[in-house]
XYZ file of C-alpha atoms in Angstrom:
416
model
C -48.060 -60.241 2.343
C -44.926 -60.553 4.479
C -42.830 -57.547 5.483
C -39.772 -58.970 3.686
C -41.740 -59.101 0.426
C -42.264 -55.324 0.387
C -39.965 -52.535 -0.725
C -41.669 -49.422 0.567
C -40.704 -46.257 -1.329
C -43.176 -43.778 0.147
C -42.157 -40.190 0.801
C -42.927 -40.270 4.510
C -43.368 -41.506 7.038
C -40.674 -43.776 5.702
C -39.844 -47.403 6.348
C -37.740 -48.308 9.380
C -35.137 -51.080 9.658
C -36.877 -54.302 10.649
C -34.347 -55.171 13.354
C -34.802 -51.735 14.918
C -38.563 -52.276 14.982
C -38.029 -55.612 16.719
C -36.007 -53.918 19.460
C -38.628 -51.170 19.752
C -41.476 -53.698 20.002
C -39.796 -55.401 22.937
C -38.990 -52.085 24.598
C -42.631 -50.993 24.304
C -43.673 -53.855 26.552
C -40.850 -54.051 29.094
C -37.858 -51.740 28.941
C -34.712 -52.934 30.727
C -36.720 -55.251 32.997
C -38.490 -52.317 34.645
C -41.929 -53.849 34.107
C -42.945 -50.778 32.116
C -42.615 -50.008 28.429
C -40.311 -47.228 27.306
C -43.300 -45.062 26.320
C -44.686 -45.298 29.866
C -41.678 -43.974 31.765
C -41.659 -40.371 32.935
C -39.772 -37.981 30.715
C -38.260 -36.624 33.954
C -36.787 -39.987 34.935
C -33.112 -40.907 34.842
C -33.971 -43.585 32.297
C -35.503 -41.015 29.931
C -32.556 -38.663 30.392
C -30.167 -41.463 29.499
C -32.122 -42.253 26.323
C -32.150 -38.588 25.346
C -28.485 -37.904 26.081
C -27.346 -41.096 24.345
C -29.329 -40.259 21.224
C -27.892 -36.717 21.125
C -24.352 -37.984 21.585
C -24.741 -40.532 18.780
C -26.235 -37.904 16.455
C -23.313 -35.567 17.165
C -20.863 -38.387 16.505
C -22.454 -39.685 13.301
C -22.754 -36.224 11.739
C -19.554 -34.768 13.255
C -21.468 -31.869 14.815
C -18.997 -29.316 16.271
C -19.001 -28.751 20.022
C -20.106 -25.135 19.667
C -23.533 -26.305 18.456
C -26.426 -27.403 20.673
C -28.765 -30.255 19.760
C -32.421 -29.753 20.665
C -35.176 -32.341 20.390
C -38.587 -30.799 19.931
C -42.004 -31.554 18.484
C -44.249 -29.940 15.838
C -42.517 -31.458 12.807
C -40.760 -29.608 10.012
C -43.754 -27.299 9.488
C -43.691 -26.228 13.125
C -39.943 -25.710 13.046
C -40.312 -23.558 9.948
C -42.413 -21.243 12.115
C -40.101 -21.672 15.097
C -37.124 -20.403 13.122
C -39.040 -17.232 12.294
C -40.033 -16.593 15.909
C -36.565 -17.298 17.250
C -34.566 -15.520 14.551
C -36.681 -12.382 14.837
C -36.001 -12.476 18.576
C -32.260 -12.877 17.883
C -32.270 -10.035 15.366
C -34.095 -7.644 17.705
C -31.742 -8.435 20.589
C -28.688 -7.759 18.427
C -30.183 -4.452 17.277
C -31.045 -3.534 20.885
C -27.494 -4.205 21.988
C -26.128 -2.148 19.102
C -28.351 0.834 19.928
C -27.463 0.700 23.626
C -23.755 0.484 22.772
C -23.975 3.485 20.449
C -26.360 5.681 22.464
C -26.034 4.492 26.043
C -29.022 4.327 28.374
C -31.560 6.146 26.222
C -34.672 5.061 28.091
C -37.332 2.505 27.181
C -39.556 4.741 25.028
C -36.670 6.075 22.971
C -35.263 2.571 22.579
C -38.607 1.298 21.259
C -38.767 4.139 18.749
C -35.263 3.418 17.488
C -36.024 -0.273 17.203
C -39.270 0.428 15.346
C -37.323 2.397 12.765
C -34.961 -0.517 12.296
C -37.791 -3.049 12.107
C -39.564 -1.014 9.419
C -36.476 -0.326 7.343
C -34.147 -3.268 7.926
C -35.938 -6.404 9.173
C -35.934 -8.813 6.240
C -36.000 -12.589 6.130
C -34.739 -14.032 2.861
C -36.226 -17.220 1.455
C -35.229 -19.356 -1.452
C -38.934 -20.431 -1.418
C -41.784 -19.726 1.029
C -45.314 -18.533 1.608
C -45.730 -19.289 5.321
C -43.277 -16.570 6.353
C -45.442 -13.941 4.683
C -48.434 -15.112 6.719
C -46.530 -14.759 9.995
C -44.586 -11.539 9.374
C -46.234 -9.783 6.449
C -44.836 -9.264 2.939
C -42.921 -6.155 3.966
C -40.496 -8.269 6.006
C -40.101 -11.220 3.634
C -37.908 -11.330 0.560
C -38.142 -14.222 -1.889
C -34.518 -14.184 -2.963
C -34.946 -16.882 -5.593
C -37.956 -18.485 -7.263
C -37.106 -21.488 -9.420
C -40.372 -21.165 -11.325
C -39.104 -18.014 -12.997
C -36.398 -19.994 -14.783
C -38.431 -23.132 -15.456
C -41.633 -22.089 -17.249
C -43.598 -21.612 -14.040
C -42.656 -25.001 -12.598
C -40.218 -26.210 -9.996
C -37.455 -28.603 -11.005
C -34.466 -26.288 -11.164
C -32.355 -24.166 -8.849
C -31.759 -20.720 -10.286
C -28.135 -19.702 -10.758
C -26.783 -17.940 -7.675
C -25.918 -14.897 -9.780
C -29.658 -14.238 -10.127
C -30.479 -14.405 -6.409
C -31.798 -11.154 -4.992
C -30.521 -11.354 -1.410
C -31.234 -8.523 1.026
C -28.215 -6.430 2.135
C -28.300 -7.736 5.734
C -31.185 -10.158 6.193
C -32.058 -11.486 9.635
C -31.734 -14.919 8.105
C -31.621 -16.836 4.845
C -33.796 -19.957 4.755
C -33.172 -22.855 2.401
C -34.839 -26.246 2.124
C -31.908 -28.507 1.239
C -34.106 -31.102 -0.466
C -37.550 -30.492 -1.944
C -39.627 -33.663 -1.915
C -42.499 -32.835 -4.298
C -40.432 -32.401 -7.475
C -37.250 -34.100 -6.281
C -34.830 -31.163 -6.224
C -31.745 -31.175 -3.999
C -28.966 -28.627 -3.535
C -25.830 -30.454 -4.724
C -23.675 -28.381 -2.372
C -23.896 -25.442 0.007
C -24.448 -22.230 -2.019
C -21.194 -20.342 -2.602
C -22.893 -16.985 -2.160
C -23.916 -17.901 1.400
C -20.560 -19.249 2.575
C -19.393 -17.603 5.818
C -16.360 -15.345 5.706
C -15.867 -14.999 9.444
C -17.246 -11.461 9.697
C -20.255 -9.928 11.449
C -21.923 -9.641 8.042
C -22.080 -13.438 7.563
C -25.538 -14.700 6.738
C -27.507 -16.499 9.426
C -28.474 -19.504 7.314
C -31.301 -21.848 8.320
C -31.358 -25.250 6.646
C -34.280 -27.680 6.526
C -32.814 -31.188 6.243
C -35.972 -33.181 6.930
C -35.636 -35.410 3.859
C -31.875 -35.923 3.777
C -30.747 -36.012 7.404
C -28.247 -38.854 8.016
C -27.917 -39.488 4.269
C -25.128 -37.034 3.437
C -22.429 -35.018 5.160
C -23.639 -31.590 6.275
C -21.233 -28.626 6.357
C -22.633 -27.735 9.783
C -20.378 -24.695 10.217
C -22.016 -23.055 7.189
C -25.370 -23.050 8.976
C -26.548 -21.238 12.072
C -29.640 -23.410 12.502
C -30.464 -26.815 11.035
C -33.742 -28.619 11.627
C -35.226 -31.916 10.513
C -38.241 -34.111 11.105
C -37.378 -37.656 12.174
C -39.811 -39.566 9.977
C -37.718 -39.900 6.818
C -34.323 -41.260 7.903
C -34.124 -40.991 11.680
C -37.236 -42.543 13.212
C -40.963 -41.975 13.365
C -43.084 -38.837 13.335
C -43.286 -37.079 16.683
C -39.819 -35.725 17.323
C -37.955 -32.993 15.446
C -34.263 -32.206 15.728
C -32.658 -28.774 15.828
C -28.929 -28.065 15.623
C -28.155 -24.467 16.581
C -25.079 -22.377 17.291
C -24.680 -22.008 21.025
C -23.833 -18.316 20.648
C -27.414 -17.711 19.487
C -28.790 -19.035 22.770
C -28.944 -17.571 26.278
C -26.890 -16.742 28.230
C -24.506 -15.789 25.384
C -27.320 -13.956 23.612
C -30.194 -13.013 25.937
C -33.775 -13.344 24.759
C -35.666 -10.180 23.945
C -38.495 -9.635 26.396
C -42.004 -10.482 25.133
C -43.100 -6.988 26.215
C -40.582 -5.339 23.889
C -41.540 -7.607 20.988
C -45.216 -6.735 21.508
C -44.394 -3.024 21.456
C -42.636 -3.592 18.144
C -45.604 -5.511 16.738
C -43.515 -8.650 16.237
C -44.509 -12.270 16.923
C -43.512 -14.021 20.143
C -42.431 -17.649 20.114
C -44.739 -20.028 21.967
C -42.791 -21.460 24.885
C -42.689 -24.941 23.333
C -41.039 -23.472 20.202
C -38.561 -21.272 22.075
C -35.016 -22.525 21.461
C -33.671 -20.849 24.569
C -36.232 -22.494 26.833
C -35.687 -25.856 25.138
C -31.911 -25.668 25.517
C -32.104 -24.596 29.174
C -34.274 -27.620 29.957
C -32.293 -30.166 27.909
C -35.299 -30.559 25.578
C -37.496 -31.612 28.509
C -39.495 -28.457 29.224
C -42.662 -30.312 28.250
C -43.415 -34.019 27.809
C -41.063 -35.218 25.099
C -42.166 -38.482 23.402
C -39.409 -40.656 24.836
C -40.354 -43.666 22.719
C -39.759 -41.605 19.568
C -36.372 -40.515 20.926
C -35.549 -44.137 21.810
C -36.455 -45.284 18.292
C -34.302 -42.563 16.711
C -31.488 -43.573 19.030
C -31.713 -47.204 17.897
C -31.575 -46.127 14.246
C -28.417 -44.150 15.023
C -26.818 -47.070 16.881
C -27.459 -49.311 13.872
C -25.931 -46.729 11.513
C -22.854 -46.282 13.704
C -22.375 -50.058 13.888
C -22.844 -50.417 10.110
C -20.624 -47.538 8.953
C -17.230 -47.102 10.665
C -16.771 -43.988 8.517
C -20.118 -42.711 9.834
C -22.223 -40.507 7.563
C -19.746 -40.751 4.681
C -20.474 -44.484 4.461
C -24.220 -43.946 4.369
C -23.791 -41.186 1.791
C -21.917 -43.552 -0.513
C -24.715 -46.130 -0.265
C -27.405 -43.497 -0.869
C -25.561 -42.278 -3.964
C -25.082 -45.822 -5.274
C -28.815 -46.565 -4.954
C -29.794 -43.257 -6.568
C -27.377 -43.778 -9.472
C -28.835 -47.226 -10.069
C -32.416 -45.937 -10.232
C -31.623 -42.836 -12.297
C -29.513 -44.994 -14.620
C -32.508 -47.197 -15.362
C -34.727 -44.176 -15.977
C -32.197 -42.486 -18.282
C -31.775 -45.704 -20.274
C -35.346 -45.334 -21.560
C -35.930 -41.661 -22.418
C -38.975 -42.529 -24.527
C -40.657 -44.185 -21.554
C -39.575 -42.133 -18.533
C -39.081 -38.410 -18.017
C -37.213 -37.379 -14.867
C -38.758 -34.181 -13.483
C -35.760 -32.101 -12.278
C -32.745 -31.249 -14.372
C -29.749 -33.534 -13.941
C -27.579 -31.173 -11.875
C -30.119 -30.892 -9.035
C -31.613 -34.381 -8.917
C -32.491 -35.480 -5.411
C -30.889 -38.676 -4.156
C -33.776 -39.155 -1.721
C -36.896 -38.364 -3.775
C -36.653 -39.566 -7.354
C -39.538 -37.998 -9.276
C -40.455 -38.966 -12.817
C -43.306 -39.351 -15.293
C -44.193 -42.416 -17.331
C -44.890 -41.481 -20.952
C -45.151 -44.900 -22.584
C -47.997 -45.065 -25.106
C -48.695 -41.325 -25.074
C -51.407 -41.336 -22.398
C -49.454 -40.444 -19.261
C -52.314 -41.034 -16.824
C -53.036 -44.515 -18.118
C -49.354 -45.369 -18.373
C -48.752 -44.360 -14.767
C -51.764 -46.310 -13.533
C -50.417 -49.393 -15.281
C -46.914 -48.748 -13.934
C -48.158 -48.408 -10.346
C -50.327 -51.518 -10.637
C -47.398 -53.561 -11.844
C -45.175 -52.165 -9.120
C -47.573 -53.161 -6.346
C -47.846 -56.654 -7.805
C -44.075 -56.913 -7.449
C -44.010 -55.601 -3.890
C -42.860 -52.085 -4.818
C -45.207 -49.784 -2.886
C -45.538 -46.083 -2.032
C -44.574 -44.909 -5.522
C -47.468 -42.557 -6.236
C -46.318 -38.943 -6.653
C -47.395 -36.003 -4.521
C -51.073 -35.162 -4.873
C -50.256 -31.646 -6.137
C -48.230 -32.786 -9.153
C -48.986 -36.471 -9.704
C -46.431 -38.651 -11.416
C -44.205 -41.231 -9.760
C -41.948 -40.662 -6.762
C -39.491 -43.250 -5.463
C -38.187 -42.179 -2.076
C -34.740 -43.644 -1.595
C -34.422 -43.229 2.166
C -31.745 -44.950 4.225
C -33.925 -47.909 5.232
C -34.413 -48.873 1.574
C -31.867 -51.637 1.069
C -29.629 -51.834 -1.986
C -31.626 -54.922 -2.953
C -34.762 -52.773 -2.941
C -33.181 -50.256 -5.313
C -32.081 -53.135 -7.549
C -35.632 -54.484 -7.512
C -37.025 -51.120 -8.640
C -34.346 -50.763 -11.328
C -35.211 -54.208 -12.652
C -38.907 -53.329 -12.810
C -38.162 -50.070 -14.626
C -36.337 -52.095 -17.285
C -39.049 -54.748 -17.421
C -41.861 -52.202 -17.824
C -39.995 -50.188 -20.454
C -39.219 -53.231 -22.594
C -42.613 -54.918 -22.289
């Protein structure tokens, strides 16, 4: 089957624009007439630095990232960055507490300082999550607060976002983590939570946002976040590089790093060097061998987006919404055949999750639906292994014609 015959709707890694792949294929063999492919050049070379700096500049331009934020390119994927935020934020929290104690009590000596910090760690160190289990594994349940659990308002299942009035936020958490789009059940925050909006005081929440599934598809209120991270493999490129956008005032030299010795004395985890934001920023994301081909590919995706949308991310957001509305419209037109998983107000534009109920036997109906889809060149529609069902991932590389093709099949299957 030819590439142009396929509309790939898998949840990730996602499809890439064909013309970008053509450029990448040529660059893999001979980049800029150097006789070497882009993946073979040293990450320390001027060529690699140019690729990296160009990609960062285009990302900042497309998303309108303010100048007081630093862009880091790292590895380890979204899962690794989830851990990295814990390591780094705990470091940030301890350093702020250390500075506060020294300011209030002067030079109190190392042993006394450790004792004061231990008291604060035991009584005050809390990381708030709007969903998480991994944080408990790294820090222990005593330092993790699940501020909101959607399952409590949805019969033990995901598919909703609990009203902000029910959130149980800690008084002064070290951070609040939110995954902006959940891919398994197709739930997306429609807007930044009002309760977390900064007020310009020292009590503002340090909010960490995971944008792995929606990066480049919608405008981000960057100033509302302290740290944003995202894997590349949904809308930006291929797996292997992960982006981090972080306030510069959370990085050295503005905010020094707490010494590993002090963190050990406090019984707190220490960030591996490759996950340390301060080290990464100091070395322009080149402390270790960054996969330059992955950065180059992401850069080409950005150049295509910038050339396509003069209004930058707002233009891509409008297209993403148009495609999502088309698909959801077809699903809603046949309520006896399709059941969309999340409630309407929190439907993801990127991961459209639904069940096929035609004929009463859901398993058989979905097998038939998937078989027919593949026959029509609609692939990657099988839902996550943990919940089953159907999942159409509407990432940026899915053309409007692809969304129209899926909408037409939804109608055809329902009326057959």
